[in-house]
Coordinates of C-alpha atoms in Angstrom, one line a residue:
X1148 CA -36.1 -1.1 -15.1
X1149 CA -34.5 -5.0 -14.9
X1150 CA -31.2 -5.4 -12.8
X1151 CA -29.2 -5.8 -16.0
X1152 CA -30.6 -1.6 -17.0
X1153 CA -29.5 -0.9 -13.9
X1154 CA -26.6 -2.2 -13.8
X1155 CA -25.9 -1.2 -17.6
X1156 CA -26.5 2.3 -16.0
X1157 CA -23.7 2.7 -13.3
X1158 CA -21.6 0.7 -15.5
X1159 CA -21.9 4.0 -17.7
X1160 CA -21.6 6.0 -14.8
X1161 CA -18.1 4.6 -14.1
X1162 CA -16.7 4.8 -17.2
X1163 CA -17.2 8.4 -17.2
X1164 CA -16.3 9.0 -13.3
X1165 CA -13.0 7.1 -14.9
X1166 CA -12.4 9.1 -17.6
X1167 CA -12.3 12.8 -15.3
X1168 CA -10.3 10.6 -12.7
X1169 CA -7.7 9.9 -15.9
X1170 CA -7.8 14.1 -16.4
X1171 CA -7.5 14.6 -13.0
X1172 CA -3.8 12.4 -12.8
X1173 CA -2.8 14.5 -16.0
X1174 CA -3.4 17.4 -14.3
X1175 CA -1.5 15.8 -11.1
X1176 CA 1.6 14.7 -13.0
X1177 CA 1.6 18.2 -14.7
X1178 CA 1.5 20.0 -11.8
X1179 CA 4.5 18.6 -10.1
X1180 CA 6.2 18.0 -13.6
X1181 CA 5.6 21.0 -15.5
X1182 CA 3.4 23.5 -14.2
X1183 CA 4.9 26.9 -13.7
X1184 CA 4.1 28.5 -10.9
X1185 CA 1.8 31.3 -12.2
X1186 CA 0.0 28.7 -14.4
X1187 CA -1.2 27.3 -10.9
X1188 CA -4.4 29.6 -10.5
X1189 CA -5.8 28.7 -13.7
X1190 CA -4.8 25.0 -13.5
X1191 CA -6.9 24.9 -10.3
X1192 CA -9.8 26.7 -11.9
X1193 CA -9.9 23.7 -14.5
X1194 CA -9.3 21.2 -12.2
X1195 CA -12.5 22.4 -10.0
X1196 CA -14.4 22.8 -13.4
X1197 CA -13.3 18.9 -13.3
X1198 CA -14.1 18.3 -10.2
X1199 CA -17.7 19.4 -10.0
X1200 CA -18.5 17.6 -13.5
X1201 CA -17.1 14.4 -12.2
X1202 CA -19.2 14.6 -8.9
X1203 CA -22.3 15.6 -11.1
X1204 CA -22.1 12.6 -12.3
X1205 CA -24.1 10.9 -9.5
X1206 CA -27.3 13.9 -9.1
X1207 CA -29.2 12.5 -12.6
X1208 CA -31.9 11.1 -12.1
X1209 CA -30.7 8.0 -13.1
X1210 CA -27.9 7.8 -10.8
X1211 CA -31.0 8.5 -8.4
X1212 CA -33.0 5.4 -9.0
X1213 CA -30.0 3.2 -9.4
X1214 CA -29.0 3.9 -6.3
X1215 CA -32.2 3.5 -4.4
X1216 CA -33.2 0.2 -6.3
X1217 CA -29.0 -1.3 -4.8
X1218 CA -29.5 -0.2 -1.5
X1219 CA -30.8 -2.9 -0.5
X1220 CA -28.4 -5.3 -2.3
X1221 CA -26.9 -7.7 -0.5
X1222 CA -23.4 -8.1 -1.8
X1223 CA -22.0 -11.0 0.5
X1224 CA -24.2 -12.9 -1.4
X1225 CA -23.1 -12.0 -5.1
X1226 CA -20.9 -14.3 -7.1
X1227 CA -19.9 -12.2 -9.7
X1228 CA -17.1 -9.8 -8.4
X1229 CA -16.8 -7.6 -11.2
X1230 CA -20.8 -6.5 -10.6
X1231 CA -20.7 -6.8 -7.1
X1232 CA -17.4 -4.1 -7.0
X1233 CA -19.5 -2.0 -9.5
X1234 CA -22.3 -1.9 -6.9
X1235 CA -20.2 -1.4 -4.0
X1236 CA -18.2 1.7 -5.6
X1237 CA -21.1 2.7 -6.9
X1238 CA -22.9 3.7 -3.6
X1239 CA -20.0 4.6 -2.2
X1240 CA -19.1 7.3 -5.0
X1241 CA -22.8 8.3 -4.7
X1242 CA -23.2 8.7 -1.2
X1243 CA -20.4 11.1 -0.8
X1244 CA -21.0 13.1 -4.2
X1245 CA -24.9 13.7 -3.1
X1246 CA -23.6 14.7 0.9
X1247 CA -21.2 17.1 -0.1
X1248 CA -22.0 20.6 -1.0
X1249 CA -20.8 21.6 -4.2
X1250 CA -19.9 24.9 -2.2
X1251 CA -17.7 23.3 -0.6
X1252 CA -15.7 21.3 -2.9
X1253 CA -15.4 24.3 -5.1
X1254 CA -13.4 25.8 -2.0
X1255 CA -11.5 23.4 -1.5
X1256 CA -10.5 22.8 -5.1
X1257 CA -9.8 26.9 -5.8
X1258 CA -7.3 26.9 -2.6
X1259 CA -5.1 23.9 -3.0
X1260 CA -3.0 26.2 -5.5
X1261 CA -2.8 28.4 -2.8
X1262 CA -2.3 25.7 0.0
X1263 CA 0.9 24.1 -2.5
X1264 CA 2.6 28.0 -3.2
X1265 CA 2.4 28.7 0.8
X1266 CA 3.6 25.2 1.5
X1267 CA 6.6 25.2 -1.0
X1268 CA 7.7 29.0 0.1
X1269 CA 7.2 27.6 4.3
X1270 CA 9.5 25.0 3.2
X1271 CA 11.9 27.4 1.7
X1272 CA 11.9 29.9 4.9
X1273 CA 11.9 27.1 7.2
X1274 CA 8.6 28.8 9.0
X1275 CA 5.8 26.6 9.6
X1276 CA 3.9 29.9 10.1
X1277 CA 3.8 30.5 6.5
X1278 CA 2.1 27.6 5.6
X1279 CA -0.2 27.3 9.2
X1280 CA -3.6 29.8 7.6
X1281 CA -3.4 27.7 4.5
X1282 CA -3.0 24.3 6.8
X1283 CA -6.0 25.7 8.8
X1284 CA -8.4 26.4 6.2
X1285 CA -8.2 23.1 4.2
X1286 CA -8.4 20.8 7.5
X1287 CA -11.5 23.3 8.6
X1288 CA -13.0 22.7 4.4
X1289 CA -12.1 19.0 5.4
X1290 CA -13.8 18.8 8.4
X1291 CA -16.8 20.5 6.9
X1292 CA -16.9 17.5 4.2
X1293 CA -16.1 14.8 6.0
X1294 CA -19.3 15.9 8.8
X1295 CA -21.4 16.6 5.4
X1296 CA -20.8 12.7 4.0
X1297 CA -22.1 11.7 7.7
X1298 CA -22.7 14.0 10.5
X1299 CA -23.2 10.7 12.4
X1300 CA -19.7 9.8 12.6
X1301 CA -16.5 11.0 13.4
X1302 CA -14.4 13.5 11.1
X1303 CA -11.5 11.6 10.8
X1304 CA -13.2 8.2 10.4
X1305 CA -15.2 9.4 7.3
X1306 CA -11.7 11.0 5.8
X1307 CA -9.6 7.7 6.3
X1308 CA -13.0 5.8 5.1
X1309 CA -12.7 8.1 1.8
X1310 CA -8.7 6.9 1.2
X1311 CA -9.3 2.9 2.9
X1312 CA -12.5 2.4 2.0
X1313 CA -14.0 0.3 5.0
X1314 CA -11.3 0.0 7.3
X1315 CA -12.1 2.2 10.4
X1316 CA -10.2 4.0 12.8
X1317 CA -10.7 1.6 15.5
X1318 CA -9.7 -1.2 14.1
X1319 CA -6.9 1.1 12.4
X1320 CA -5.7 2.0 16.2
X1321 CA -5.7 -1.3 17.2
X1322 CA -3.2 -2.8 15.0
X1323 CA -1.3 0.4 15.3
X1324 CA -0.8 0.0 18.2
X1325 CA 0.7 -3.3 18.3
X1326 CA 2.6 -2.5 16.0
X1327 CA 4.2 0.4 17.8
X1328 CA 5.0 -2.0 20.6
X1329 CA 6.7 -4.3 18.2
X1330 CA 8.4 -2.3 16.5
X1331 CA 10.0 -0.6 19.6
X1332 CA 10.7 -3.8 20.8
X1333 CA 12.5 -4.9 17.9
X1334 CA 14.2 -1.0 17.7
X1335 CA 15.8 -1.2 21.6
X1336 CA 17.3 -4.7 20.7
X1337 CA 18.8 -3.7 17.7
X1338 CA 20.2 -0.3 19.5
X1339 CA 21.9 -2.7 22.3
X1340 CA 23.8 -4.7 19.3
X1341 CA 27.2 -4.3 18.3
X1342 CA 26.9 -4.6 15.4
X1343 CA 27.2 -1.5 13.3
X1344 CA 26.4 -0.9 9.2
X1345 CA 29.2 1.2 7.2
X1346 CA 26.4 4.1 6.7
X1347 CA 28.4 5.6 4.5
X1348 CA 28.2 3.0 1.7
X1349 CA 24.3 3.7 0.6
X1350 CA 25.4 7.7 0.3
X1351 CA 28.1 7.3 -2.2
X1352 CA 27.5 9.1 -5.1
X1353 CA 27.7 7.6 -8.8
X1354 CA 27.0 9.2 -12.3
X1355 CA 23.1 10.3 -12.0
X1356 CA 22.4 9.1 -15.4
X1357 CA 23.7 6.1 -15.1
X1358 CA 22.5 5.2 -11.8
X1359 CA 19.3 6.3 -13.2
X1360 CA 19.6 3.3 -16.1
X1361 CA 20.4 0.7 -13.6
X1362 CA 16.9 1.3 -11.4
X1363 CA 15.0 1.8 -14.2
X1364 CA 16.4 -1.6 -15.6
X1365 CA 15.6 -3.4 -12.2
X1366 CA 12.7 -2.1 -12.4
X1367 CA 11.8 -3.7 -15.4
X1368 CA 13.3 -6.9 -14.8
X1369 CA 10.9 -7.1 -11.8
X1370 CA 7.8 -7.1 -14.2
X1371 CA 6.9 -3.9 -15.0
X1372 CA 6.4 -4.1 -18.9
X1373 CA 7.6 -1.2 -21.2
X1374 CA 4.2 -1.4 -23.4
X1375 CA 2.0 -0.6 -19.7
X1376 CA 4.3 2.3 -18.2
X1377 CA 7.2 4.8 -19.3
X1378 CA 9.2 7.0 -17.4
X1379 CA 9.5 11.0 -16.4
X1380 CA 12.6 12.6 -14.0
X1381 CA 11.1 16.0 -13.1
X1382 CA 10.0 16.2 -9.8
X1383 CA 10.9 16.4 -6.1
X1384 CA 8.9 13.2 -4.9
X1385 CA 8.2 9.8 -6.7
X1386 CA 4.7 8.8 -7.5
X1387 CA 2.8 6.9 -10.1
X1388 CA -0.1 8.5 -11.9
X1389 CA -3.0 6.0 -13.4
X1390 CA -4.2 6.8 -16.4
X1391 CA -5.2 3.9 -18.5
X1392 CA -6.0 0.2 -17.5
X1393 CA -2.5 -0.1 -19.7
X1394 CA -0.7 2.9 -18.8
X1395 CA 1.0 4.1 -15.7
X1396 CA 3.2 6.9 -15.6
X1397 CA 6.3 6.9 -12.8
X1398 CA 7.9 9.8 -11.9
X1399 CA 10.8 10.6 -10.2
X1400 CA 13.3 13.0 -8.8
X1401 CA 16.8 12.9 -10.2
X1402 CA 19.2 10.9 -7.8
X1403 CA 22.9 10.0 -7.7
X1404 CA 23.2 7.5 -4.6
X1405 CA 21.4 3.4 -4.7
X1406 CA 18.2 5.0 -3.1
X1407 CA 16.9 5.4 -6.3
X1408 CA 17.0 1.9 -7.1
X1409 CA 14.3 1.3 -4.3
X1410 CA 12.4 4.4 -5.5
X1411 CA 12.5 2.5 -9.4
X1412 CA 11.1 -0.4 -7.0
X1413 CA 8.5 1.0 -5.2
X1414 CA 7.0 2.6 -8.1
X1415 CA 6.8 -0.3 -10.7
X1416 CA 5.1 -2.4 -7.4
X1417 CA 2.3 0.6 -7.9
X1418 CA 2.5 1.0 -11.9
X1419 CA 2.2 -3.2 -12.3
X1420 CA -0.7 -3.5 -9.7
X1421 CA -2.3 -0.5 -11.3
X1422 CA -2.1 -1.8 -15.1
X1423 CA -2.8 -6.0 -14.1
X1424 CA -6.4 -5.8 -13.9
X1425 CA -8.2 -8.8 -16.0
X1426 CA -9.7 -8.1 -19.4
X1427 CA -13.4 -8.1 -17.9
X1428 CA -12.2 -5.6 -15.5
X1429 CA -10.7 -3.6 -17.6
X1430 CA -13.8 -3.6 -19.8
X1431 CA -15.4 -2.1 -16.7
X1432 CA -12.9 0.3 -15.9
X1433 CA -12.7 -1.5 -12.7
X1434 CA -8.6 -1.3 -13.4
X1435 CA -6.1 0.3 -11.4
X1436 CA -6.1 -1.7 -7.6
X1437 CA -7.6 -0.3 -4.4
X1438 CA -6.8 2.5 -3.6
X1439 CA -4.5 3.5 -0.2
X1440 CA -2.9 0.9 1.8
X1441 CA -3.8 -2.3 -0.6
X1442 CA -1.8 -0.5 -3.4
X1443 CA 1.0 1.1 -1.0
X1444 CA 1.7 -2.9 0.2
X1445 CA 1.7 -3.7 -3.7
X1446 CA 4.6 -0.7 -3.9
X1447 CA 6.8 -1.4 -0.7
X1448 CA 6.5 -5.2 -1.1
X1449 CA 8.4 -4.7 -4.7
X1450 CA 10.7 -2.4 -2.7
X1451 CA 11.1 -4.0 0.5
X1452 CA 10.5 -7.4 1.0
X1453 CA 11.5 -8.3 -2.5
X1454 CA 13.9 -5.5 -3.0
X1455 CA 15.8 -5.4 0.0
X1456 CA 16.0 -9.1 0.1
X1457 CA 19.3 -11.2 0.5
X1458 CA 17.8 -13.3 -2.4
X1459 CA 17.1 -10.3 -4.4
X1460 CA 21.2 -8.9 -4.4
X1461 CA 22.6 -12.2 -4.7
X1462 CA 21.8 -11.5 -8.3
X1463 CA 22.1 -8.3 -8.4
X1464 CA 25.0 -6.9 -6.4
X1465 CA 27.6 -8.4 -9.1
X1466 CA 25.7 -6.4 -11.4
X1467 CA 25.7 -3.7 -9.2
X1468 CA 29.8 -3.8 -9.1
X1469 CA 30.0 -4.5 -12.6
X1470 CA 28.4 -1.1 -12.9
X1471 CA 29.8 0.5 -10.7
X1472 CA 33.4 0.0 -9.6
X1473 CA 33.4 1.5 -6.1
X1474 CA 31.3 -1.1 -4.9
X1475 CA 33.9 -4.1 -5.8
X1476 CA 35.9 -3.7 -2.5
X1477 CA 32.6 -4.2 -0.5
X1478 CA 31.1 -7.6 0.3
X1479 CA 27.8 -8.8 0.3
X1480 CA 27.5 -8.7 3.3
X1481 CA 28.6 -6.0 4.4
X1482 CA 26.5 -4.2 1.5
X1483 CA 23.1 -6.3 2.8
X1484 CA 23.9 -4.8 6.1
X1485 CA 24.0 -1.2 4.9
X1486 CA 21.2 -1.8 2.6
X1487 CA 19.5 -2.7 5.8
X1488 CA 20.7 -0.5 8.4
X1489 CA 18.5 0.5 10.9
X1490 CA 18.6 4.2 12.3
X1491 CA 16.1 6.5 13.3
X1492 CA 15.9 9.2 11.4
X1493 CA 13.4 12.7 11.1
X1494 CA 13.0 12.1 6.9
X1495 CA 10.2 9.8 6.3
X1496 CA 10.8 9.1 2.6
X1497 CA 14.6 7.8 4.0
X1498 CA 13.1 5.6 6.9
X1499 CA 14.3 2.2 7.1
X1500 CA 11.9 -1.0 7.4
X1501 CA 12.0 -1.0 11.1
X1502 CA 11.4 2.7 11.6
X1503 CA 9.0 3.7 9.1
X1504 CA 5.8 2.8 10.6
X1505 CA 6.8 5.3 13.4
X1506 CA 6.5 8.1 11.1
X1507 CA 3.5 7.0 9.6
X1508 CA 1.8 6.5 13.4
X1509 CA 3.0 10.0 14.2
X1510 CA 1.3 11.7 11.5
X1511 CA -1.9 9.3 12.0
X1512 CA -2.0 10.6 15.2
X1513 CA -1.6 14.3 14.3
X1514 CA -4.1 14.1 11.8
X1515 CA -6.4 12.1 14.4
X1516 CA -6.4 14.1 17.4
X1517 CA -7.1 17.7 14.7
X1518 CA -10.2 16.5 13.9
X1519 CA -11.4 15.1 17.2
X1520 CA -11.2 18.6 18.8
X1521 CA -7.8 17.3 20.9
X1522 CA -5.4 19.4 18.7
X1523 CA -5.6 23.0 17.3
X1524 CA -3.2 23.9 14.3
X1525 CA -1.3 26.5 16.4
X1526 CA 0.0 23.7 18.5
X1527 CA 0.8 20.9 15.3
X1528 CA 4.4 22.0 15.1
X1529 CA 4.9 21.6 18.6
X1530 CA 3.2 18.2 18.9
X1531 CA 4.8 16.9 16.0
X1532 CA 8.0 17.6 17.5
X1533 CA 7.0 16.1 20.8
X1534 CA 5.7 12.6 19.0
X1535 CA 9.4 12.4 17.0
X1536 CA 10.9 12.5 20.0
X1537 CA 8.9 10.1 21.2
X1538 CA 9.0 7.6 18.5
X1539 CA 12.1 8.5 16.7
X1540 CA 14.1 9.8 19.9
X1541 CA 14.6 13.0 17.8
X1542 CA 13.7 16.5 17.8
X1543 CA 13.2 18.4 14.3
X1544 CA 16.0 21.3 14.2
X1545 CA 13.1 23.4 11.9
X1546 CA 10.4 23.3 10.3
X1547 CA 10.9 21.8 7.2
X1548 CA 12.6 18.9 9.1
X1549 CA 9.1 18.1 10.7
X1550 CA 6.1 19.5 9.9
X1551 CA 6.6 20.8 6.3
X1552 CA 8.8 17.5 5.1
X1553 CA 5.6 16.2 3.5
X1554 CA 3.3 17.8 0.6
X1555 CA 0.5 15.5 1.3
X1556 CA -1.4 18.1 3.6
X1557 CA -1.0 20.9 1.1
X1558 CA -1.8 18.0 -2.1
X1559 CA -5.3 17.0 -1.2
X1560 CA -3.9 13.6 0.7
X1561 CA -5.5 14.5 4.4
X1562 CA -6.8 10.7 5.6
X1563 CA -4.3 9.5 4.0
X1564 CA -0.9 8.4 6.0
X1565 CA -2.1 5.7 7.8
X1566 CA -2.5 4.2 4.0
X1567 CA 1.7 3.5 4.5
X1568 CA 1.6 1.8 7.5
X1569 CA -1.0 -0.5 6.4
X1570 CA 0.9 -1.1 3.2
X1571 CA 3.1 -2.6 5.6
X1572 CA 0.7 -5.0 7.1
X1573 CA -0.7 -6.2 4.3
X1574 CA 2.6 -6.5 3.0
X1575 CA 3.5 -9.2 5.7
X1576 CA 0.1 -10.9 5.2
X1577 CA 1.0 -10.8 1.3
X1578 CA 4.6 -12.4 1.8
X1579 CA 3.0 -14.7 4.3
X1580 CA 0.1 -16.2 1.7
X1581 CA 2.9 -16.1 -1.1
X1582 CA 5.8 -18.0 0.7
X1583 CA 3.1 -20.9 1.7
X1584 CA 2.4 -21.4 -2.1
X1585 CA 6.0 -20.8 -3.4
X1586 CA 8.1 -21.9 -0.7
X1587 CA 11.2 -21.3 -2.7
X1588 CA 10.7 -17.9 -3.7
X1589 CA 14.1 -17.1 -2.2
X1590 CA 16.2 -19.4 -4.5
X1591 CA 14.0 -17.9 -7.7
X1592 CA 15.0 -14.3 -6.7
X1593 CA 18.4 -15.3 -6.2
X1594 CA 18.5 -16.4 -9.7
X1595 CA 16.7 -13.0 -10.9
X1596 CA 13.2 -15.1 -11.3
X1597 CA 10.3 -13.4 -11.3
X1598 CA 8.1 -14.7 -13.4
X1599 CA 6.2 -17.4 -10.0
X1600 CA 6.0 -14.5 -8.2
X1601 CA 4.6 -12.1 -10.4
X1602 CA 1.7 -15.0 -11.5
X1603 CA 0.8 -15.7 -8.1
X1604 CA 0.6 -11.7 -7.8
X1605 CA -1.6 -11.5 -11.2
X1606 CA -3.6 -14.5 -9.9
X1607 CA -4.2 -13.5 -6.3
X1608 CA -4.3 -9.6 -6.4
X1609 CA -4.0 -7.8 -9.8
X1610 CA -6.2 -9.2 -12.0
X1611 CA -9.2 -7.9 -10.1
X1612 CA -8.2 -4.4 -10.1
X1613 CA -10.8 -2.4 -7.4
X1614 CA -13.4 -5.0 -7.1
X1615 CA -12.5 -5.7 -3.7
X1616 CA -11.9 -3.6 -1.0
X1617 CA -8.1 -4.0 1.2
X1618 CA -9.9 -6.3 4.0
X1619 CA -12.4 -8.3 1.3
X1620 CA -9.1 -9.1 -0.3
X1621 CA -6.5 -9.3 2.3
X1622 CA -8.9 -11.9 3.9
X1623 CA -9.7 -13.8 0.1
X1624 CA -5.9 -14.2 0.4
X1625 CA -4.6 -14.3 4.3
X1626 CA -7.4 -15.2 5.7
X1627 CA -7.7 -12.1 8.1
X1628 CA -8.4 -8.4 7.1
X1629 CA -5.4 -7.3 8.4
X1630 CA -3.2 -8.0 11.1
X1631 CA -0.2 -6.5 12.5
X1632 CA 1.4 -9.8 13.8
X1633 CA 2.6 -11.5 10.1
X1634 CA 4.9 -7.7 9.3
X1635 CA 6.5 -8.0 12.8
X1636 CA 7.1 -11.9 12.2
X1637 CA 9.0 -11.0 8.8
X1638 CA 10.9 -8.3 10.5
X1639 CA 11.7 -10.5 13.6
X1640 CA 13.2 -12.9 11.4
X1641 CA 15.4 -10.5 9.0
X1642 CA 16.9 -8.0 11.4
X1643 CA 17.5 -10.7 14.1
X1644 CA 19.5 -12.3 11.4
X1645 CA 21.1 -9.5 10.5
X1646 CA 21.8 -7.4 13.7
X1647 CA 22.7 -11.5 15.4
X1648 CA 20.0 -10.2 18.5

């Protein structure tokens, strides 16, 4: 067979690996949406059914010769991105379909119903015990996997490798770790200053469906177009499910206070990256961005460093009082200071800029020091509470404060956290590369423009879906895979501004 067979066969490969990823998000917004909770044994029976056809995929024969005759591809050399990201996915996809035992992912599959019931009912009781044999089996099935893909490397290097494909734990740690100093740096200097947010402001309550208009609105002024996404309000946490090159689906919980404004925010920064792809990379259902930290900096640049901008509410906030009356007595200023407010907290979905990261770094290191033999599950809880103090200078109350706050352990997202914090680092690289090209992307927010930024976006990141891998395209655009330095630059700059350090 020529090159072009071959490559005419994974191309058909990934459509179809595309099309069971597309059932897989149904069954994912479903389940938080509408499931009931004694449909969950037979949904996970399906979804493992799923699960076993989409890895089958890559055990034909031709998936066989395909991938022996690109082994020895040398992709720094290809031109064409669009081939050379088929290629790359590709091998990856088949390397860990062929390693891992279809035993094994059956498992896994059958008990995340369980893992999600135990985990919601722990939550409930407030007793990490509840949830600990469930936590303990799928981080042993884990393991298992992750030492099956390549017994030659490290657990937990393999399972972050699986979420941010080739970004390793070392160079992971690393940054991590100046960013910890940073951001500690930055966190004692704001503690010593006097000056001190109203709190109270970002708590007030409004009418939920019409606080519910006003995000979804922003939202949509930002970019996010109405013929490429649409809307749902039924579940506890917001996320955005892919399941079309032109349609993403947000959902989100029901909300009366401003937060959900930046939760509107967050989620049209994934739904727009996810439905920008190009035509030809649609075509090659190559759509929807890379996945884990590239397309977490896509979501908390939108809410963040766009969002949470002084530019950004110099439009907005007379809108906001228009809309809602108890803001009129409250100046900009002192609204931009709330909006901003840093305060260590033990909720990581209600972290500020400053404090977030320290979450994030927490659980990396939980989830780090499990699968290197340093930690047992008996002792998570404990540890956990340990590293908030440590971090946060807090100490979880209970259980659902701490350990059991996230679903990600009980949802199949194990590898996964550090994905936020690097959101945040590519984010800074992002806003870095962007401000050099449109140095006056302030004064077009202020005037509720966002049509420069959202071409340079298309241009520079979008439109070529998952063809690129976070560092190939961080470094395409910044110049460096990624770098701590460039987020603690932009949050130098804002909170030294607004704290007068």
């Amino acid at each position: 067979m020529s090159y072009q067979q071959y490559l005419s066969c994974i191309s058909a490969l990934n459509d179809q690996f595309r099309y069971y990823k597309t059932l897989e998000s149904l069954f994912e917004q479903d389940q938080w949406a509408a499931l009931p909770q004694e449909g969950g044994a037979y949904r996970q029976q399906v979804a493992a059914h799923i699960a076993q056809q989409k890895a089958g995929l890559f055990f034909g024969e031709d998936a066989r010769a395909a991938a022996e005759y690109f082994a020895g591809a040398d992709l720094g050399s290809m031109e064409d991105e669009v081939e050379r990201g088929l290629i790359r996915t590709f091998l990856f996809r088949y390397r860990n379909a062929r390693r891992t035992p279809a035993k094994l992912t059956r498992q896994y599959s059958m008990l995340r119903a369980d893992a999600m019931n135990a985990w919601r009912l722990a939550r409930e009781k407030e007793d990490f015990q509840i949830f600990r044999p469930r936590l303990e089996q799928v981080f042993s099935l884990k393991k298992q996997i992750a030492l099956a893909i390549d017994p030659d490397a490290p657990a937990f290097d393999t399972l972050v490798g699986l979420t941010d494909e080739g970004t390793g734990c070392t160079e992971i740690s690393q940054e991590f770790e100046i960013l910890s100093q940073g951001l500690n740096r930055l966190l004692r200097r704001i503690q010593n200053s006097p000056v001190r947010p109203d709190l109270a402001l970002l708590s007030q309550e409004e009418d939920p469906a019409r606080m519910e208009s006003f995000a979804r609105r922003l939202a949509r002024e930002s970019g996010l177009s109405a013929d490429r996404s649409s809307f749902d309000n039924r579940v506890v946490h917001g996320f955005t499910s892919f399941m079309g090159p032109r349609d993403a689906r947000i959902s989100t919980p029901r909300n009366r206070t401003l937060s959900l404004v930046f939760t509107y925010l967050h989620e049209a920064g994934h739904a727009m990256y996810a439905s920008g792809g190009n035509d030809r990379v649609n075509a090659a259902n190559m759509w929807g961005g890379i996945e884990g930290g590239f397309h977490e900096a896509m979501a908390r640049f939108n809410e963040n460093m766009v969002g949470r901008s002084r530019a950004y509410w110099e439009h907005y906030y007379p809108q906001l009082q228009q809309e809602f009356p108890s803001f009129r007595g409250i100046s900009l200023d002192r609204f931009y200071l709330a909006m901003n407010a840093v305060r260590p907290s033990l909720k990581r979905i209600a972290a500020d800029e400053v404090t977030y990261s320290l979450h994030v770094i927490l659980r990396y290191e939980l989830e780090r020091d499990y699968f290197s033999g340093q930690l047992a599950v008996d002792e998570m809880e404990e540890r956990w509470n340990e590293l908030s103090e440590k971090y946060l200078g807090l100490r979880p109350a209970n259980a659902t404060q701490g350990i059991l706050q996230d679903m990600h352990w009980a949802g199949d997202y194990i590898g996964y956290f550090q994905s936020y914090a690097l959101g945040n680092l590519y984010g800074g690289q992002l806003l870095e590369a962007v401000h050099r090209e449109l140095p006056d992307l302030d004064t077009q927010l202020a005037q509720g423009c966002f049509d420069k930024l959202n071409v340079w976006l298309d241009k520079n990141v979008r439109q070529y879906g998952c063809c690129f891998t976070a560092g190939q395209l961080s470094e395409k655009i910044s110049g460096k895979r990624l770098d701590a330095r460039p987020f603690l630059r932009y949050l130098e700059e804002k909170y030294t501004a607004l704290y007068q350090l």
